[in-house]
Amino acid sequence: MVHVLSLWFLAVALSGAGIVNAIGTSGTRSDFARWGYPRWWGILTGGLEISSAALIALPVSRIPGLALGAVVIAAAIFTVLRHRNTQHLPPLSVFVSLIALATISS
């Protein structure tokens, strides 16, 4: 039961983050600009997060989805640590925990 819930919560969380990044709220756009990323980077990141969520939701592609999600979150952690934006670490740690839980229980 924990396995199924962690997978679905992760898929929903990645979808939500992907939508926010792809739509590009003013805060999201300013963060990406401050970190030196091009204007379209949020759309790419959002697309990768949504793709990861879709792959996780399908049993046949769950492992590649978890891997893609892990790479996206690792890149986000690297970015915020590099720029010392530690206020972004708590939500990212939730993603790391969910990915780890889903991977271990798969």
CSV table of N, CA, C and O in Angstrom, one decimal:
chain,number,residue,atom,x,y,z
A,1,MET,N,0.8,-1.2,0.0
A,1,MET,CA,0.0,0.0,0.0
A,1,MET,C,0.9,1.3,0.0
A,1,MET,O,0.6,2.2,-0.7
A,2,VAL,N,1.9,1.3,0.8
A,2,VAL,CA,2.8,2.4,0.9
A,2,VAL,C,3.5,2.6,-0.5
A,2,VAL,O,3.6,3.8,-0.9
A,3,HIS,N,3.8,1.5,-1.1
A,3,HIS,CA,4.4,1.6,-2.5
A,3,HIS,C,3.5,2.3,-3.5
A,3,HIS,O,4.0,3.2,-4.1
A,4,VAL,N,2.3,1.9,-3.5
A,4,VAL,CA,1.3,2.5,-4.5
A,4,VAL,C,1.1,4.0,-4.2
A,4,VAL,O,1.1,4.8,-5.1
A,5,LEU,N,0.9,4.3,-2.9
A,5,LEU,CA,0.7,5.7,-2.5
A,5,LEU,C,1.9,6.5,-2.8
A,5,LEU,O,1.8,7.7,-3.3
A,6,SER,N,3.1,6.0,-2.6
A,6,SER,CA,4.3,6.8,-2.8
A,6,SER,C,4.5,7.1,-4.3
A,6,SER,O,4.8,8.2,-4.8
A,7,LEU,N,4.1,6.1,-5.2
A,7,LEU,CA,4.2,6.2,-6.6
A,7,LEU,C,3.2,7.3,-7.1
A,7,LEU,O,3.6,8.2,-7.9
A,8,TRP,N,2.0,7.2,-6.6
A,8,TRP,CA,1.0,8.1,-7.1
A,8,TRP,C,1.2,9.6,-6.6
A,8,TRP,O,1.1,10.5,-7.3
A,9,PHE,N,1.7,9.6,-5.3
A,9,PHE,CA,2.0,11.0,-4.8
A,9,PHE,C,3.2,11.6,-5.5
A,9,PHE,O,3.1,12.8,-5.8
A,10,LEU,N,4.2,10.8,-5.8
A,10,LEU,CA,5.3,11.3,-6.6
A,10,LEU,C,4.9,11.7,-8.0
A,10,LEU,O,5.3,12.8,-8.5
A,11,ALA,N,4.0,10.9,-8.7
A,11,ALA,CA,3.5,11.3,-10.0
A,11,ALA,C,2.8,12.6,-10.0
A,11,ALA,O,2.9,13.5,-10.8
A,12,VAL,N,1.9,12.8,-9.0
A,12,VAL,CA,1.1,14.0,-8.8
A,12,VAL,C,2.0,15.2,-8.5
A,12,VAL,O,1.9,16.3,-9.1
A,13,ALA,N,3.0,15.0,-7.6
A,13,ALA,CA,3.9,16.1,-7.3
A,13,ALA,C,4.8,16.5,-8.4
A,13,ALA,O,5.0,17.7,-8.7
A,14,LEU,N,5.3,15.5,-9.2
A,14,LEU,CA,6.1,15.9,-10.4
A,14,LEU,C,5.2,16.6,-11.4
A,14,LEU,O,5.7,17.5,-12.1
A,15,SER,N,4.0,16.1,-11.6
A,15,SER,CA,3.1,16.8,-12.5
A,15,SER,C,2.8,18.2,-12.1
A,15,SER,O,2.9,19.1,-13.0
A,16,GLY,N,2.6,18.4,-10.9
A,16,GLY,CA,2.3,19.8,-10.4
A,16,GLY,C,3.6,20.7,-10.6
A,16,GLY,O,3.4,21.8,-11.0
A,17,ALA,N,4.7,20.2,-10.2
A,17,ALA,CA,6.0,20.9,-10.4
A,17,ALA,C,6.2,21.2,-11.9
A,17,ALA,O,6.6,22.3,-12.2
A,18,GLY,N,5.9,20.2,-12.7
A,18,GLY,CA,6.1,20.4,-14.1
A,18,GLY,C,5.2,21.5,-14.7
A,18,GLY,O,5.6,22.3,-15.5
A,19,ILE,N,4.0,21.5,-14.3
A,19,ILE,CA,3.0,22.5,-14.7
A,19,ILE,C,3.5,23.9,-14.3
A,19,ILE,O,3.5,24.8,-15.1
A,20,VAL,N,3.9,24.0,-13.1
A,20,VAL,CA,4.4,25.3,-12.6
A,20,VAL,C,5.6,25.8,-13.4
A,20,VAL,O,5.7,26.9,-13.8
A,21,ASN,N,6.5,24.9,-13.6
A,21,ASN,CA,7.7,25.2,-14.4
A,21,ASN,C,7.4,25.5,-15.8
A,21,ASN,O,8.0,26.5,-16.4
A,22,ALA,N,6.5,24.7,-16.4
A,22,ALA,CA,6.2,24.9,-17.8
A,22,ALA,C,5.4,26.2,-18.1
A,22,ALA,O,5.7,26.9,-19.0
A,23,ILE,N,4.5,26.5,-17.2
A,23,ILE,CA,3.7,27.7,-17.3
A,23,ILE,C,4.6,29.0,-17.1
A,23,ILE,O,4.5,30.0,-17.7
A,24,GLY,N,5.5,28.8,-16.1
A,24,GLY,CA,6.5,29.9,-15.8
A,24,GLY,C,5.9,31.0,-15.1
A,24,GLY,O,5.7,32.1,-15.6
A,25,THR,N,5.5,30.8,-13.8
A,25,THR,CA,5.1,31.9,-13.0
A,25,THR,C,6.2,32.9,-12.9
A,25,THR,O,7.4,32.6,-13.2
A,26,SER,N,5.9,34.1,-12.5
A,26,SER,CA,6.9,35.2,-12.4
A,26,SER,C,8.0,34.8,-11.5
A,26,SER,O,9.2,35.0,-11.8
A,27,GLY,N,7.7,34.1,-10.3
A,27,GLY,CA,8.8,33.7,-9.4
A,27,GLY,C,9.7,32.6,-10.1
A,27,GLY,O,10.9,32.7,-9.9
A,28,THR,N,9.1,31.7,-10.8
A,28,THR,CA,9.8,30.6,-11.4
A,28,THR,C,10.7,31.2,-12.5
A,28,THR,O,11.9,30.9,-12.6
A,29,ARG,N,10.2,32.1,-13.3
A,29,ARG,CA,11.0,32.7,-14.4
A,29,ARG,C,12.1,33.5,-13.8
A,29,ARG,O,13.3,33.4,-14.3
A,30,SER,N,11.9,34.2,-12.7
A,30,SER,CA,13.0,35.0,-12.1
A,30,SER,C,14.1,34.1,-11.5
A,30,SER,O,15.2,34.4,-11.6
A,31,ASP,N,13.6,33.0,-10.9
A,31,ASP,CA,14.6,32.0,-10.4
A,31,ASP,C,15.5,31.5,-11.5
A,31,ASP,O,16.7,31.5,-11.4
A,32,PHE,N,14.9,31.0,-12.6
A,32,PHE,CA,15.7,30.5,-13.7
A,32,PHE,C,16.6,31.5,-14.3
A,32,PHE,O,17.8,31.2,-14.6
A,33,ALA,N,16.1,32.7,-14.4
A,33,ALA,CA,17.0,33.8,-14.9
A,33,ALA,C,18.1,34.1,-14.0
A,33,ALA,O,19.3,34.3,-14.4
A,34,ARG,N,17.9,34.2,-12.7
A,34,ARG,CA,18.9,34.4,-11.7
A,34,ARG,C,20.0,33.3,-11.7
A,34,ARG,O,21.1,33.6,-11.5
A,35,TRP,N,19.5,32.1,-12.0
A,35,TRP,CA,20.5,31.0,-12.0
A,35,TRP,C,21.2,30.9,-13.3
A,35,TRP,O,22.1,30.0,-13.5
A,36,GLY,N,20.9,31.8,-14.3
A,36,GLY,CA,21.6,31.8,-15.5
A,36,GLY,C,21.1,30.9,-16.6
A,36,GLY,O,21.8,30.7,-17.6
A,37,TYR,N,19.9,30.4,-16.5
A,37,TYR,CA,19.3,29.6,-17.5
A,37,TYR,C,18.6,30.4,-18.6
A,37,TYR,O,18.0,31.5,-18.2
A,38,PRO,N,18.5,29.9,-19.8
A,38,PRO,CA,17.8,30.6,-20.8
A,38,PRO,C,16.3,30.6,-20.5
A,38,PRO,O,15.8,29.8,-19.7
A,39,ARG,N,15.6,31.5,-21.2
A,39,ARG,CA,14.2,31.7,-21.0
A,39,ARG,C,13.3,30.4,-21.2
A,39,ARG,O,12.4,30.2,-20.5
A,40,TRP,N,13.7,29.6,-22.1
A,40,TRP,CA,12.9,28.3,-22.4
A,40,TRP,C,13.3,27.2,-21.4
A,40,TRP,O,12.7,26.1,-21.5
A,41,TRP,N,14.2,27.4,-20.5
A,41,TRP,CA,14.6,26.3,-19.6
A,41,TRP,C,13.5,25.8,-18.7
A,41,TRP,O,13.4,24.6,-18.4
A,42,GLY,N,12.6,26.7,-18.3
A,42,GLY,CA,11.5,26.3,-17.4
A,42,GLY,C,10.5,25.3,-18.2
A,42,GLY,O,10.0,24.4,-17.6
A,43,ILE,N,10.4,25.6,-19.5
A,43,ILE,CA,9.5,24.8,-20.3
A,43,ILE,C,10.1,23.4,-20.4
A,43,ILE,O,9.4,22.4,-20.3
A,44,LEU,N,11.4,23.3,-20.7
A,44,LEU,CA,12.1,22.0,-20.8
A,44,LEU,C,12.0,21.3,-19.5
A,44,LEU,O,11.7,20.1,-19.5
A,45,THR,N,12.3,22.0,-18.4
A,45,THR,CA,12.3,21.3,-17.1
A,45,THR,C,10.9,20.8,-16.8
A,45,THR,O,10.7,19.7,-16.3
A,46,GLY,N,9.9,21.6,-17.0
A,46,GLY,CA,8.5,21.2,-16.8
A,46,GLY,C,8.1,20.0,-17.6
A,46,GLY,O,7.4,19.1,-17.2
A,47,GLY,N,8.5,20.0,-18.9
A,47,GLY,CA,8.2,18.9,-19.8
A,47,GLY,C,8.9,17.6,-19.3
A,47,GLY,O,8.3,16.5,-19.4
A,48,LEU,N,10.1,17.7,-18.8
A,48,LEU,CA,10.8,16.5,-18.3
A,48,LEU,C,10.1,16.0,-17.0
A,48,LEU,O,10.0,14.8,-16.8
A,49,GLU,N,9.6,16.9,-16.2
A,49,GLU,CA,8.9,16.5,-14.9
A,49,GLU,C,7.6,15.9,-15.3
A,49,GLU,O,7.3,14.8,-14.7
A,50,ILE,N,6.9,16.4,-16.2
A,50,ILE,CA,5.6,15.8,-16.6
A,50,ILE,C,5.8,14.5,-17.3
A,50,ILE,O,5.1,13.5,-17.0
A,51,SER,N,6.8,14.4,-18.1
A,51,SER,CA,7.2,13.1,-18.7
A,51,SER,C,7.5,12.1,-17.7
A,51,SER,O,7.1,10.9,-17.8
A,52,SER,N,8.3,12.4,-16.7
A,52,SER,CA,8.7,11.5,-15.7
A,52,SER,C,7.4,11.0,-14.9
A,52,SER,O,7.3,9.8,-14.6
A,53,ALA,N,6.5,11.9,-14.6
A,53,ALA,CA,5.3,11.6,-13.9
A,53,ALA,C,4.5,10.6,-14.7
A,53,ALA,O,4.0,9.6,-14.2
A,54,ALA,N,4.4,10.8,-16.0
A,54,ALA,CA,3.6,9.9,-16.9
A,54,ALA,C,4.3,8.5,-17.0
A,54,ALA,O,3.6,7.5,-16.9
A,55,LEU,N,5.6,8.5,-17.0
A,55,LEU,CA,6.3,7.2,-17.1
A,55,LEU,C,6.1,6.5,-15.7
A,55,LEU,O,6.0,5.2,-15.7
A,56,ILE,N,6.2,7.2,-14.6
A,56,ILE,CA,6.0,6.5,-13.3
A,56,ILE,C,4.6,6.0,-13.2
A,56,ILE,O,4.4,4.9,-12.6
A,57,ALA,N,3.6,6.6,-13.8
A,57,ALA,CA,2.2,6.2,-13.6
A,57,ALA,C,2.0,4.8,-14.4
A,57,ALA,O,1.0,4.1,-14.0
A,58,LEU,N,2.8,4.5,-15.4
A,58,LEU,CA,2.6,3.3,-16.1
A,58,LEU,C,3.6,2.2,-15.6
A,58,LEU,O,4.8,2.5,-15.7
A,59,PRO,N,3.1,1.1,-15.2
A,59,PRO,CA,4.0,0.1,-14.6
A,59,PRO,C,5.1,-0.4,-15.6
A,59,PRO,O,6.2,-0.6,-15.1
A,60,VAL,N,4.9,-0.4,-16.9
A,60,VAL,CA,5.9,-0.9,-17.8
A,60,VAL,C,7.0,0.1,-17.9
A,60,VAL,O,8.2,-0.3,-18.3
A,61,SER,N,6.8,1.4,-17.6
A,61,SER,CA,7.9,2.4,-17.8
A,61,SER,C,8.3,3.0,-16.5
A,61,SER,O,8.9,4.1,-16.5
A,62,ARG,N,7.9,2.4,-15.4
A,62,ARG,CA,8.1,3.0,-14.1
A,62,ARG,C,9.6,3.2,-13.8
A,62,ARG,O,10.0,4.3,-13.3
A,63,ILE,N,10.5,2.3,-14.0
A,63,ILE,CA,11.9,2.4,-13.7
A,63,ILE,C,12.5,3.6,-14.5
A,63,ILE,O,13.2,4.4,-13.9
A,64,PRO,N,12.3,3.6,-15.8
A,64,PRO,CA,12.9,4.8,-16.5
A,64,PRO,C,12.3,6.1,-16.0
A,64,PRO,O,13.0,7.2,-16.0
A,65,GLY,N,11.0,6.1,-15.6
A,65,GLY,CA,10.4,7.3,-15.1
A,65,GLY,C,11.0,7.8,-13.8
A,65,GLY,O,11.3,9.0,-13.6
A,66,LEU,N,11.3,6.8,-12.9
A,66,LEU,CA,12.0,7.1,-11.7
A,66,LEU,C,13.4,7.6,-11.9
A,66,LEU,O,13.9,8.6,-11.3
A,67,ALA,N,14.1,7.0,-12.9
A,67,ALA,CA,15.4,7.5,-13.3
A,67,ALA,C,15.4,8.9,-13.8
A,67,ALA,O,16.2,9.7,-13.4
A,68,LEU,N,14.5,9.2,-14.7
A,68,LEU,CA,14.4,10.6,-15.2
A,68,LEU,C,14.0,11.5,-14.1
A,68,LEU,O,14.6,12.6,-14.0
A,69,GLY,N,13.1,11.2,-13.3
A,69,GLY,CA,12.8,12.1,-12.1
A,69,GLY,C,14.0,12.3,-11.2
A,69,GLY,O,14.2,13.4,-10.8
A,70,ALA,N,14.7,11.3,-11.0
A,70,ALA,CA,15.9,11.4,-10.1
A,70,ALA,C,17.0,12.4,-10.8
A,70,ALA,O,17.6,13.2,-10.1
A,71,VAL,N,17.1,12.3,-12.1
A,71,VAL,CA,18.1,13.1,-12.8
A,71,VAL,C,17.6,14.6,-12.7
A,71,VAL,O,18.4,15.5,-12.4
A,72,VAL,N,16.3,14.8,-12.9
A,72,VAL,CA,15.8,16.2,-12.9
A,72,VAL,C,15.9,16.8,-11.5
A,72,VAL,O,16.4,17.9,-11.3
A,73,ILE,N,15.6,16.0,-10.5
A,73,ILE,CA,15.7,16.5,-9.1
A,73,ILE,C,17.2,16.7,-8.7
A,73,ILE,O,17.5,17.7,-8.0
A,74,ALA,N,18.0,15.8,-9.1
A,74,ALA,CA,19.5,16.0,-8.8
A,74,ALA,C,20.0,17.3,-9.5
A,74,ALA,O,20.8,18.0,-8.8
A,75,ALA,N,19.6,17.5,-10.7
A,75,ALA,CA,20.0,18.8,-11.3
A,75,ALA,C,19.5,20.0,-10.6
A,75,ALA,O,20.2,21.0,-10.4
A,76,ALA,N,18.2,19.9,-10.1
A,76,ALA,CA,17.7,21.0,-9.3
A,76,ALA,C,18.4,21.2,-8.0
A,76,ALA,O,18.7,22.4,-7.6
A,77,ILE,N,18.8,20.1,-7.4
A,77,ILE,CA,19.5,20.2,-6.1
A,77,ILE,C,20.9,20.8,-6.4
A,77,ILE,O,21.4,21.7,-5.7
A,78,PHE,N,21.6,20.4,-7.4
A,78,PHE,CA,22.9,20.9,-7.8
A,78,PHE,C,22.8,22.5,-8.0
A,78,PHE,O,23.6,23.2,-7.6
A,79,THR,N,21.7,22.9,-8.8
A,79,THR,CA,21.5,24.3,-9.1
A,79,THR,C,21.3,25.1,-7.8
A,79,THR,O,22.0,26.1,-7.6
A,80,VAL,N,20.4,24.7,-6.9
A,80,VAL,CA,20.2,25.5,-5.7
A,80,VAL,C,21.3,25.5,-4.8
A,80,VAL,O,21.6,26.5,-4.1
A,81,LEU,N,22.1,24.4,-4.7
A,81,LEU,CA,23.3,24.4,-3.9
A,81,LEU,C,24.4,25.3,-4.4
A,81,LEU,O,25.0,26.0,-3.7
A,82,ARG,N,24.5,25.2,-5.7
A,82,ARG,CA,25.5,26.0,-6.4
A,82,ARG,C,25.3,27.5,-6.2
A,82,ARG,O,26.2,28.3,-6.1
A,83,HIS,N,24.0,27.9,-6.2
A,83,HIS,CA,23.6,29.3,-6.1
A,83,HIS,C,23.2,29.7,-4.6
A,83,HIS,O,22.7,30.8,-4.4
A,84,ARG,N,23.4,28.7,-3.7
A,84,ARG,CA,23.1,28.9,-2.3
A,84,ARG,C,21.7,29.4,-2.0
A,84,ARG,O,21.4,30.3,-1.2
A,85,ASN,N,20.7,28.8,-2.8
A,85,ASN,CA,19.3,29.1,-2.6
A,85,ASN,C,18.7,28.0,-1.7
A,85,ASN,O,17.9,27.2,-2.2
A,86,THR,N,19.1,27.9,-0.5
A,86,THR,CA,18.7,26.8,0.4
A,86,THR,C,17.2,26.7,0.7
A,86,THR,O,16.7,25.7,1.1
A,87,GLN,N,16.5,27.8,0.4
A,87,GLN,CA,15.0,27.8,0.7
A,87,GLN,C,14.3,26.8,-0.3
A,87,GLN,O,13.2,26.4,0.0
A,88,HIS,N,14.9,26.4,-1.3
A,88,HIS,CA,14.4,25.4,-2.3
A,88,HIS,C,14.7,24.0,-1.9
A,88,HIS,O,14.1,23.0,-2.5
A,89,LEU,N,15.5,23.8,-0.9
A,89,LEU,CA,15.9,22.4,-0.5
A,89,LEU,C,14.8,21.6,0.2
A,89,LEU,O,14.7,20.4,-0.1
A,90,PRO,N,14.0,22.2,1.1
A,90,PRO,CA,12.9,21.3,1.7
A,90,PRO,C,12.0,20.6,0.7
A,90,PRO,O,11.8,19.4,0.8
A,91,PRO,N,11.4,21.4,-0.3
A,91,PRO,CA,10.6,20.6,-1.3
A,91,PRO,C,11.4,19.6,-2.1
A,91,PRO,O,10.9,18.5,-2.4
A,92,LEU,N,12.6,19.9,-2.4
A,92,LEU,CA,13.4,19.0,-3.2
A,92,LEU,C,13.7,17.7,-2.3
A,92,LEU,O,13.8,16.6,-2.9
A,93,SER,N,13.9,17.9,-1.0
A,93,SER,CA,14.1,16.7,-0.2
A,93,SER,C,12.9,15.8,-0.1
A,93,SER,O,13.0,14.6,0.0
A,94,VAL,N,11.7,16.4,-0.3
A,94,VAL,CA,10.5,15.6,-0.3
A,94,VAL,C,10.5,14.7,-1.6
A,94,VAL,O,10.2,13.5,-1.6
A,95,PHE,N,10.9,15.3,-2.7
A,95,PHE,CA,11.0,14.6,-4.0
A,95,PHE,C,12.1,13.5,-3.9
A,95,PHE,O,11.8,12.3,-4.3
A,96,VAL,N,13.2,13.8,-3.2
A,96,VAL,CA,14.2,12.7,-3.1
A,96,VAL,C,13.7,11.6,-2.2
A,96,VAL,O,13.9,10.4,-2.6
A,97,SER,N,13.0,11.9,-1.2
A,97,SER,CA,12.4,10.9,-0.3
A,97,SER,C,11.4,10.0,-1.0
A,97,SER,O,11.4,8.8,-0.9
A,98,LEU,N,10.6,10.6,-1.8
A,98,LEU,CA,9.6,9.9,-2.5
A,98,LEU,C,10.2,9.0,-3.6
A,98,LEU,O,9.8,7.8,-3.8
A,99,ILE,N,11.2,9.5,-4.3
A,99,ILE,CA,11.9,8.7,-5.4
A,99,ILE,C,12.6,7.6,-4.7
A,99,ILE,O,12.5,6.4,-5.2
A,100,ALA,N,13.2,7.8,-3.6
A,100,ALA,CA,13.9,6.7,-2.9
A,100,ALA,C,12.9,5.6,-2.4
A,100,ALA,O,13.2,4.4,-2.6
A,101,LEU,N,11.8,6.1,-1.8
A,101,LEU,CA,10.8,5.1,-1.3
A,101,LEU,C,10.2,4.3,-2.5
A,101,LEU,O,10.1,3.1,-2.4
A,102,ALA,N,9.9,5.0,-3.6
A,102,ALA,CA,9.3,4.3,-4.7
A,102,ALA,C,10.3,3.3,-5.4
A,102,ALA,O,10.0,2.2,-5.8
A,103,THR,N,11.6,3.7,-5.4
A,103,THR,CA,12.6,2.9,-6.0
A,103,THR,C,12.9,1.6,-5.1
A,103,THR,O,13.0,0.5,-5.7
A,104,ILE,N,13.0,1.9,-3.9
A,104,ILE,CA,13.3,0.8,-2.9
A,104,ILE,C,12.2,-0.3,-2.9
A,104,ILE,O,12.4,-1.5,-2.9
A,105,SER,N,11.0,0.2,-3.0
A,105,SER,CA,9.8,-0.7,-2.9
A,105,SER,C,9.4,-1.3,-4.3
A,105,SER,O,8.5,-2.1,-4.3
A,106,SER,N,10.1,-0.8,-5.3
A,106,SER,CA,9.7,-1.4,-6.7
A,106,SER,C,10.4,-2.7,-6.9
A,106,SER,O,11.4,-3.1,-6.5
